Coordinates of C-alpha atoms in Angstrom, one line a residue:
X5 CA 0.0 0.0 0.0
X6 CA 2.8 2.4 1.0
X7 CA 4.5 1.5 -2.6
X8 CA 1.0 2.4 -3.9
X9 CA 0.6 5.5 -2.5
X10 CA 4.2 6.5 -3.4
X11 CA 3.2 5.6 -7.4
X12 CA 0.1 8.0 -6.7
X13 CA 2.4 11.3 -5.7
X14 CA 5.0 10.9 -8.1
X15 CA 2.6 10.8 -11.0
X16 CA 3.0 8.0 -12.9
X17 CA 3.3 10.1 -16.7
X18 CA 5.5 11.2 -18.0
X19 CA 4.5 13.8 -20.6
X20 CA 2.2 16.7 -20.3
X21 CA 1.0 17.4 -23.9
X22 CA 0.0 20.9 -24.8
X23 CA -3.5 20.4 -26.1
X24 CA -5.4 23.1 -25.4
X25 CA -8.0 26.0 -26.2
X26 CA -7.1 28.6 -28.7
X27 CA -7.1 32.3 -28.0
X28 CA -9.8 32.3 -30.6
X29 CA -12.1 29.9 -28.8
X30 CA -11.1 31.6 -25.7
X31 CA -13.0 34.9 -26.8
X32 CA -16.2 32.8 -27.9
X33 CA -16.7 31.0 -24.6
X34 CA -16.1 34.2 -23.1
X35 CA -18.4 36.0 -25.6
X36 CA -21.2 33.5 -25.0
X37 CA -20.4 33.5 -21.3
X38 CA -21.3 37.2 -21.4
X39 CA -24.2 37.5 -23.4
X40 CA -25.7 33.9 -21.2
X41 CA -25.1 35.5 -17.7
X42 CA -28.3 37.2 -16.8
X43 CA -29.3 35.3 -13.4
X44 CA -27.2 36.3 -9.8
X45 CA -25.3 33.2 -9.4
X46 CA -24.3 33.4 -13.4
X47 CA -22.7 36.7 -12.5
X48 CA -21.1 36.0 -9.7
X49 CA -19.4 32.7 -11.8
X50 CA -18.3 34.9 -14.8
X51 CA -16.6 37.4 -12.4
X52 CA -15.0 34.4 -11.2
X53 CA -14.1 32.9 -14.0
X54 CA -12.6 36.2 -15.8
X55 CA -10.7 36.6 -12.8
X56 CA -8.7 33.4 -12.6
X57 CA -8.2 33.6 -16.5
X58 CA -8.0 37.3 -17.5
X59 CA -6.7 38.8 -14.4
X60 CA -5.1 35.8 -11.7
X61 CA -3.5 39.0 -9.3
X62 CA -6.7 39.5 -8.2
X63 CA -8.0 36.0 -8.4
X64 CA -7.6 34.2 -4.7
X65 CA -6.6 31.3 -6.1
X66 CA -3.1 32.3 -7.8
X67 CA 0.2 32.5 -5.8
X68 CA -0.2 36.0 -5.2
X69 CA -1.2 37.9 -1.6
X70 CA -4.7 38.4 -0.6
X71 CA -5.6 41.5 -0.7
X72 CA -4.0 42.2 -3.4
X73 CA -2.5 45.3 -5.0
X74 CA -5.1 48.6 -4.4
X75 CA -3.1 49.6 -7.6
X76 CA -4.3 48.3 -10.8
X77 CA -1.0 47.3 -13.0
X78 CA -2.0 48.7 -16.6
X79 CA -1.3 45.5 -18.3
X80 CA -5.0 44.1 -16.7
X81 CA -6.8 47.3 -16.2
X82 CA -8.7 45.9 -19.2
X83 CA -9.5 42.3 -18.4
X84 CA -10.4 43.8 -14.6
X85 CA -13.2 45.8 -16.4
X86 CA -15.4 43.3 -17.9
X87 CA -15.0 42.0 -13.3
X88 CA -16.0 46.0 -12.6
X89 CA -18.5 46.5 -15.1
X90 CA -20.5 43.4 -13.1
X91 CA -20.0 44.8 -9.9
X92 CA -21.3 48.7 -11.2
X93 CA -24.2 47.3 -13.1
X94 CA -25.4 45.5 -10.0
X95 CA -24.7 48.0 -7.6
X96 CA -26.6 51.2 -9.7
X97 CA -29.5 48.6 -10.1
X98 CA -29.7 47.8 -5.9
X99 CA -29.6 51.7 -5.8
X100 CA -32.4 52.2 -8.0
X101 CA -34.3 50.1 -5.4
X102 CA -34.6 52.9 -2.8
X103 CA -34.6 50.0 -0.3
X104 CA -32.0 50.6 2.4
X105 CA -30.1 48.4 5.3
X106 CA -29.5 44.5 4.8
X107 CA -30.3 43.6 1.6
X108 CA -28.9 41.1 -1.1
X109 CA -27.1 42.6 -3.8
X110 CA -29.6 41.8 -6.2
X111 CA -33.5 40.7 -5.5
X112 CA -33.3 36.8 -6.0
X113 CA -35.4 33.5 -4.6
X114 CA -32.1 32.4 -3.6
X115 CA -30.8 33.6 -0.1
X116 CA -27.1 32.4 -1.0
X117 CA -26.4 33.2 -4.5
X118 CA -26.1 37.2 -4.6
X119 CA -23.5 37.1 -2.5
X120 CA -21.7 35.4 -5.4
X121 CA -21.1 38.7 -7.2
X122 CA -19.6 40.0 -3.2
X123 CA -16.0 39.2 -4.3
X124 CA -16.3 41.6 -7.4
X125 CA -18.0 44.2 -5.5
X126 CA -15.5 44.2 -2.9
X127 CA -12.7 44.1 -4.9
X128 CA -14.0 47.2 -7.1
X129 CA -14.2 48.7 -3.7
X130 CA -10.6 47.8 -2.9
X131 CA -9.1 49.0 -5.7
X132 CA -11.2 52.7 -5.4
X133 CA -14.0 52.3 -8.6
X134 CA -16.2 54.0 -5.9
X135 CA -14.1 57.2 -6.5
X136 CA -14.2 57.2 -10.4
X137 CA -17.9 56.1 -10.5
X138 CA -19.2 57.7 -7.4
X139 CA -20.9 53.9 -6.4
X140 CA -20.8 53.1 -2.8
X141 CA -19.5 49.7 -3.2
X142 CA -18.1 49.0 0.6
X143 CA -21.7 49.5 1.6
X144 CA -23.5 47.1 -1.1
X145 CA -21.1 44.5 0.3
X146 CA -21.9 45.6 3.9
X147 CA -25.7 45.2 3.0
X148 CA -25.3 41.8 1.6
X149 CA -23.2 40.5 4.5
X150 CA -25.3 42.3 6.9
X151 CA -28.1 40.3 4.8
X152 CA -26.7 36.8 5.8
X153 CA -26.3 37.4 9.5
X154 CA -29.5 39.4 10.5
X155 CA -32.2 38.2 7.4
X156 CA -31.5 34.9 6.2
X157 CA -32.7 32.0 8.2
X158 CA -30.0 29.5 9.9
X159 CA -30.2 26.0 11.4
X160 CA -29.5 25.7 15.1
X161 CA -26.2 25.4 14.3
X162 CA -25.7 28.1 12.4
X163 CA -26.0 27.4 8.9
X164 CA -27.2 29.9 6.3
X165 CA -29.9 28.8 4.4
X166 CA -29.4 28.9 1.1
X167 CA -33.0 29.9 0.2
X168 CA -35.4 32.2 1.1
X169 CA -38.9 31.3 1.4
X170 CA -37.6 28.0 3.5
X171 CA -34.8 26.8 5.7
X172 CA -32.9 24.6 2.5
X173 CA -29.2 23.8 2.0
X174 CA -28.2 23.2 -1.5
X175 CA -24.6 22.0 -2.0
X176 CA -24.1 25.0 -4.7
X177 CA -24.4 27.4 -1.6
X178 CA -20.8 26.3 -0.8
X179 CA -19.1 28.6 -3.6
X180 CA -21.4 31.1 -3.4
X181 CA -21.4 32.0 0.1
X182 CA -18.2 31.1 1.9
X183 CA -15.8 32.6 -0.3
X184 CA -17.6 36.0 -0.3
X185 CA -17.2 35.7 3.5
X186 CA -13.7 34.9 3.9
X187 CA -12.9 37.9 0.8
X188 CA -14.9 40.3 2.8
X189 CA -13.0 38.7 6.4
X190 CA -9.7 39.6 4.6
X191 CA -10.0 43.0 3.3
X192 CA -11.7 44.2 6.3
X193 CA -8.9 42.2 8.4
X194 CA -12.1 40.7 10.6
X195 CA -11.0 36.8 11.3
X196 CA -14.4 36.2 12.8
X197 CA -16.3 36.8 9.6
X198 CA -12.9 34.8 7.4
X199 CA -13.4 32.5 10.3
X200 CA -17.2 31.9 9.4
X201 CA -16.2 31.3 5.7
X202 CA -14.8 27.5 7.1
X203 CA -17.5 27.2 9.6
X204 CA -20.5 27.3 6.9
X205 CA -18.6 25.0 4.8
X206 CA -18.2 22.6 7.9
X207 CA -21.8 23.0 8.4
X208 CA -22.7 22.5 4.8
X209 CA -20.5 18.8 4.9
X210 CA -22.1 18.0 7.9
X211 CA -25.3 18.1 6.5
X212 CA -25.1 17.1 3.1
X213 CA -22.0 14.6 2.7
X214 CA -23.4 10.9 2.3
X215 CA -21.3 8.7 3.9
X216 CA -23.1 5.8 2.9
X217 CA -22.4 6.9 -0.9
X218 CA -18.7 7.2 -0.6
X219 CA -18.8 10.5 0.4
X220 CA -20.5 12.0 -2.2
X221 CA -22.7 14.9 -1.2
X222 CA -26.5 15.4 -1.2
X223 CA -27.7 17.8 -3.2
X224 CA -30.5 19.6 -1.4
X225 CA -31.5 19.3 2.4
X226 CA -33.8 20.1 4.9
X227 CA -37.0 22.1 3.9
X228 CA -40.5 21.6 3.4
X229 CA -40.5 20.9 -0.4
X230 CA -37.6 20.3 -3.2
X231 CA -35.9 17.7 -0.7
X232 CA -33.0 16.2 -3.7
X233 CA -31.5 13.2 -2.1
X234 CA -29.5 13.0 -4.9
X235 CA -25.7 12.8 -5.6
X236 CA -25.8 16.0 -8.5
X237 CA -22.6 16.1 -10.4
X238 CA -22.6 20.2 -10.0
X239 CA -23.5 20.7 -6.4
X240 CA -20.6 18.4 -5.8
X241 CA -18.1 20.2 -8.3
X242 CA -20.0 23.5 -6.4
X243 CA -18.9 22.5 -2.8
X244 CA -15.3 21.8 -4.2
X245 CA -14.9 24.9 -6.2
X246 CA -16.6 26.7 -3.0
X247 CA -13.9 25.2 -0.4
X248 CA -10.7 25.8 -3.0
X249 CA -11.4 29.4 -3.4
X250 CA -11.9 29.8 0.5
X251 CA -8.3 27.8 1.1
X252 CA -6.8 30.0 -1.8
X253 CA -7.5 33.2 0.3
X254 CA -7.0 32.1 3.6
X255 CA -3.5 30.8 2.3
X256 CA -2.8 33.7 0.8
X257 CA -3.5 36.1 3.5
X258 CA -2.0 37.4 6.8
X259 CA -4.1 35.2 8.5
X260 CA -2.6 31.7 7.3
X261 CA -0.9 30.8 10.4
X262 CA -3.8 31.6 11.8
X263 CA -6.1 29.5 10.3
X264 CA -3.9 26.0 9.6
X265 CA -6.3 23.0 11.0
X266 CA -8.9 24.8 9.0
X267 CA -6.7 25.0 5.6
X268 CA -6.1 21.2 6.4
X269 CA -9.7 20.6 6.4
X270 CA -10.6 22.1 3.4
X271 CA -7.7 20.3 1.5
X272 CA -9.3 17.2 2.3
X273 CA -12.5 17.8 2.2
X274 CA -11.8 18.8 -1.2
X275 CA -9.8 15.8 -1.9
X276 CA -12.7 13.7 -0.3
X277 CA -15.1 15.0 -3.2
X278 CA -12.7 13.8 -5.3
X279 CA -12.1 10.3 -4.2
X280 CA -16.2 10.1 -3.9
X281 CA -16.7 11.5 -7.5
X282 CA -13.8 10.0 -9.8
X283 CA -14.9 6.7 -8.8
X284 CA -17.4 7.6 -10.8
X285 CA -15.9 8.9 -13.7
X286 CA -17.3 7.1 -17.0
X287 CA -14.9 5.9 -20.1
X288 CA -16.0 9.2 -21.9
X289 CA -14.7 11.5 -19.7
X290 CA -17.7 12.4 -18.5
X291 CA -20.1 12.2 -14.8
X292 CA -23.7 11.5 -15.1
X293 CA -25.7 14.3 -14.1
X294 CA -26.0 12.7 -10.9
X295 CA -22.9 10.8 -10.5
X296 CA -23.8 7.2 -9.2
X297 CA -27.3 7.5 -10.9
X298 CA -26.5 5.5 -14.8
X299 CA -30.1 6.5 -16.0
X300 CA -29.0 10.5 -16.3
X301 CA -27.6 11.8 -19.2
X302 CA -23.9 12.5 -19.5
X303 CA -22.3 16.3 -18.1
X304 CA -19.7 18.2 -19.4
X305 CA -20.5 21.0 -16.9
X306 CA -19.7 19.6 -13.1
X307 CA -16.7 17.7 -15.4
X308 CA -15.2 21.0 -16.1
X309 CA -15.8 22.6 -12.7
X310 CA -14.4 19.4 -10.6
X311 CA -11.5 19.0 -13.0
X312 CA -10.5 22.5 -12.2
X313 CA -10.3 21.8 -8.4
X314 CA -7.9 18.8 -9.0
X315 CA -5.3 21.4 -10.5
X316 CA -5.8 23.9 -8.0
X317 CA -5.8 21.6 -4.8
X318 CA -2.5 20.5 -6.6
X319 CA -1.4 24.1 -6.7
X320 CA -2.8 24.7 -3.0
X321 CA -2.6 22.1 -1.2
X322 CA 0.1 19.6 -3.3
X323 CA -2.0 17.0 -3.8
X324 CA -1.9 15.3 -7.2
X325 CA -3.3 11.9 -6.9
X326 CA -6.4 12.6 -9.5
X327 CA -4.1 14.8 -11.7
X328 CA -4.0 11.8 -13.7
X329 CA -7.6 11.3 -14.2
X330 CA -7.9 15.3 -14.5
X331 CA -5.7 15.5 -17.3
X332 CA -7.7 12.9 -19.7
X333 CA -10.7 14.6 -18.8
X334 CA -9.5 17.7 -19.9
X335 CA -8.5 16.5 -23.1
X336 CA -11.4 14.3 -23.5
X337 CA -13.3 17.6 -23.2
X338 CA -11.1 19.3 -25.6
X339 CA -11.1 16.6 -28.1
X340 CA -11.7 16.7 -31.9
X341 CA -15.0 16.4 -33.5
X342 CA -15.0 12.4 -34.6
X343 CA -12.8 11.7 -31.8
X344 CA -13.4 8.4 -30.3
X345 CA -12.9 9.1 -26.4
X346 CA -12.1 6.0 -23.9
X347 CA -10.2 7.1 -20.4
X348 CA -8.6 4.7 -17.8
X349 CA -10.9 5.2 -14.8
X350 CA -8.6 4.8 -12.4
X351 CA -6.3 7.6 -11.0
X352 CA -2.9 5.8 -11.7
X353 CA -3.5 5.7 -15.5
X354 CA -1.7 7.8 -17.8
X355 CA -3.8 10.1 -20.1
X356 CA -3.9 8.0 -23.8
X357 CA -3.4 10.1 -27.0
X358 CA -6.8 9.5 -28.4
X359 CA -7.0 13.0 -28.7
X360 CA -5.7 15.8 -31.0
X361 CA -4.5 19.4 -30.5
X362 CA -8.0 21.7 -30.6
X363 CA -8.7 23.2 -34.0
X364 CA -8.8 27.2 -34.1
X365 CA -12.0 28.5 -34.7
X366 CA -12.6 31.1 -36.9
X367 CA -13.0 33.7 -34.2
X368 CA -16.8 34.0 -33.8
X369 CA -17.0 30.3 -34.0
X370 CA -15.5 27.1 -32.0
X371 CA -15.6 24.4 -34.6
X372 CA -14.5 20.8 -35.0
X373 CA -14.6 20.2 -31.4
X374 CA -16.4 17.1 -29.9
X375 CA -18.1 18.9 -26.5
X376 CA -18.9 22.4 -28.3
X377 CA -21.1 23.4 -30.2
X378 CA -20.2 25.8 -33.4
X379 CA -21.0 28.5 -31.6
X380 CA -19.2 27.6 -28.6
X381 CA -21.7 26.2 -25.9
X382 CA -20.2 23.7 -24.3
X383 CA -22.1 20.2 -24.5
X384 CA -24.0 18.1 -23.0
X385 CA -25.1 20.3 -19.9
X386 CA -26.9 20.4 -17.4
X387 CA -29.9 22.6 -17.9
X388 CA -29.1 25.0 -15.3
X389 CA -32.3 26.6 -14.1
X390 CA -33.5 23.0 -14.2
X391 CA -31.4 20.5 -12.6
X392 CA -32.7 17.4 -13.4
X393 CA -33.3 18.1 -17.2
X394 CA -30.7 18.2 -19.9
X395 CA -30.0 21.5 -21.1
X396 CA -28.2 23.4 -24.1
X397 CA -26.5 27.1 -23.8
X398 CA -25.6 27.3 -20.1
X399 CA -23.8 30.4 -19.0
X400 CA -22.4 28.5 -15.4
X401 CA -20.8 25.7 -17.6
X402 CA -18.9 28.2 -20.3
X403 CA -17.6 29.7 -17.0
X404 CA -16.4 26.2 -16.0
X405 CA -14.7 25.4 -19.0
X406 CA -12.8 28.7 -18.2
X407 CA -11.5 28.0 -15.3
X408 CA -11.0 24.7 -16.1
X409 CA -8.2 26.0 -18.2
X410 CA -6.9 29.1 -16.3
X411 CA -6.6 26.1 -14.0
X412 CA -4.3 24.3 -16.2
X413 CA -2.7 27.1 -17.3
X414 CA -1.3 27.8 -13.9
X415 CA -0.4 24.4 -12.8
X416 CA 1.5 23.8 -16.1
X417 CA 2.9 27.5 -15.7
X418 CA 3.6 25.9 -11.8
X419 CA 5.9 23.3 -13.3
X420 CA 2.6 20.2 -14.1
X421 CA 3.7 18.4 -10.4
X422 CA 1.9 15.4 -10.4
X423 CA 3.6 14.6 -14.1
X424 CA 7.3 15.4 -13.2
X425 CA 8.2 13.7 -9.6
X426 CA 11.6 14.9 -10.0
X427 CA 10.1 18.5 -9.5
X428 CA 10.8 19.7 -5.4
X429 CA 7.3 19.8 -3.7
X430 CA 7.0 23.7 -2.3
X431 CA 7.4 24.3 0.9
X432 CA 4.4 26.3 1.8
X433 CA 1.9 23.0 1.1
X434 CA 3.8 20.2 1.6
X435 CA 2.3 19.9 4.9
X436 CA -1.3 19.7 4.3
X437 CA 0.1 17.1 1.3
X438 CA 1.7 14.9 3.8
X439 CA -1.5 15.2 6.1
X440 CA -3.5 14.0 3.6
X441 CA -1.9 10.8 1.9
X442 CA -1.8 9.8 6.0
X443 CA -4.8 10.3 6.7
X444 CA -5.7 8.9 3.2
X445 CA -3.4 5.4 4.0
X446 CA -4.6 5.1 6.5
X447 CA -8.6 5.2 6.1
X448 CA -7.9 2.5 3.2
X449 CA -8.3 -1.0 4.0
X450 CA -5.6 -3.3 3.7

């Protein structure tokens, strides 16, 4: 077992091929990413996404210091304004409300998913858009935090709900909540509200991880109606996107020594999705909508989203046991139209070349690609107002796909660990790496 082990955190490839989106295809995601985005939670993933990929200074989730610079470098003041131009157009349409005090930061069924657009509000804030646009940003993220704590109801342990006409967790609250709570904790330099940002997710596990499924998670809880029982492909990629970007800014932030039992949990809670969903993993690179359930249809969406956490908790946290599996996902996603796709299901396995370098689309087009369509949707989704159904142009899974590859971008810029073992772990997560294979020998049976 210990030989085992060994084999998983050396990486057991060798090469890490360069297949990969085009610039061109780049811009038509984006550009269908934009004109898709209409709904809160769609807003708050697009700021997200352009973040990690346009502008990774101010992403939490790069090597750089939370907060970061209150200086924009001119080389991103233009990919930080498609981030800013969310945040103003959200905050001049809560101002038109008239309505004052603890609010969300836009009107919403959902009690959790406005605070998705927080982090771009309080980083417009941060880096004085208030000043040139005479917004008052600091106070529309003051409302919306003020929101959680005095409006929204809680369990009796504390967690938020996640809607609002009933006391409901939903496993997609993870990444819209938390990391608006530990952003706001940071700037403001408050470690009881960065602090809070671990404790929902703790909450959130506790109610929702299934033991008796592997460890997969729930997707909807408590409530009087909408119960889901079920093991969704996206809440899970959700809760594991939610808990990297929380780890990312505690990490990076004055408050890391601070805060290390909690950075250890949220390594492996996000490598216990992991283990609980790759086992699920089908030959085409692909979950089932709900992961363990073979009568849904097949998801390129939560596939994107949770192969982007395997690169970043192998960023984060040095962790690289599914980089394998991660890796032929990705290219399975990115493979050529007529492509024949057929991936090792099991971690260990190399990534096969069944797949060629993406063709260049023609710059308002992605063509010849096997998972998009010509005009760049990614396929087959999820249907995202509709979670059961299969769906066609969804805005959340073009963002996916984006930071599915800023993802890669960074770990291959990071030196690919996981694919070259003779690469020196760094010293900053080699800790919470060594934690986890521990505690990950020893839970397996003999």
């Amino acid at each position: 077992m210990l030989f085992f082990v060994a084999g998983l955190l050396l990486g057991l490839y060798g090469q890490v091929r360069a297949q990969n989106l085009a610039s061109t295809q780049i811009s038509v995601i984006s550009e269908r990413l934009a004109q898709g985005a209409v709904h809160s939670w769609e807003y708050g993933a697009r700021a997200e996404a352009l973040l990690e990929l346009n502008a990774p200074t101010y992403s939490v989730v790069s090597f750089d210091a939370v907060p970061p610079p209150h200086s924009i470098p001119s080389n991103i003041t233009s990919a930080l304004g498609e981030v800013f131009t969310i945040a103003h157009n959200i905050v001049v349409a809560r101002s038109l409300s008239n309505i004052t005090g603890p609010q969300p930061l836009i009107a919403d069924t959902s009690a959790g998913d406005p605070a998705s657009i927080g982090v771009s509000v309080l980083l417009a804030n941060w880096t004085g858009q208030g000043a040139l646009d005479g917004l008052d940003y600091a106070g529309a993220a003051q409302d919306q935090l003020h929101y959680l704590f005095q409006n929204v109801s809680k369990t009796k342990d504390g967690a938020f709900s996640h809607r609002v006409d009933q006391l409901q967790l939903w496993s997609d609250s993870v990444y819209m909540v938390p990391p608006f709570l530990a952003y706001h904790g940071v700037l403001t330099q408050n470690q009881t509200i960065l602090g809070e940002a671990y404790t929902q997710i703790r909450l959130y596990r506790k109610y929702l991880r299934d033991t008796a499924a592997g460890n997969l998670w729930k997707h909807i809880q408590l409530g009087q109606t909408g119960i889901d029982d079920g093991h969704w492909s996206t809440g899970n990629a959700w809760a594991a996107a939610g808990m990297i970007r929380v780890l990312g800014t505690i990490q990076r932030s004055p408050f890391a020594n601070s805060f290390k039992s909690q950075q250890n949990d949220l390594a492996h809670w996000v490598h216990e999705i992991h283990g609980a969903m790759y086992s699920h993993i089908n030959s085409n690179g692909l979950f089932y909508n709900y992961a363990d359930n073979n009568t849904t249809f097949y998801d390129a969406s939560s596939t994107a989203l949770l192969a982007s956490t395997v690169y970043r908790l192998s960023l984060l946290g040095n962790i690289h046991i599914y980089i394998p599996l991660a890796e032929q996902v990705r290219k399975a996603l990115l493979a050529s139209a007529g492509t024949i796709v057929s991936i090792a299901t099991t971690s260990t396995t190399p990534a096969p070349s069944t797949t060629s370098t993406a063709l260049a689309g023609t710059g308002t087009t992605v063509s010849g690609l096997l998972h998009f369509t010509p005009e760049g949707w990614l396929t087959p989704v999820v249907n995202p107002y509709s979670y059961g159904a299969q769906g066609s142009d969804s805005p959340e899974a073009q963002a996916f796909i984006l930071e599915l590859q800023a993802a890669w971008r960074d770990w291959v810029a990071d030196g690919a660990q996981g694919a070259n073992s003779a690469r020196e772990a760094r010293p900053h997560v080699l800790m919470i790496g060594v934690i986890l294979v521990l505690h990950w020998l020893m839970s397996s049976p003999s």
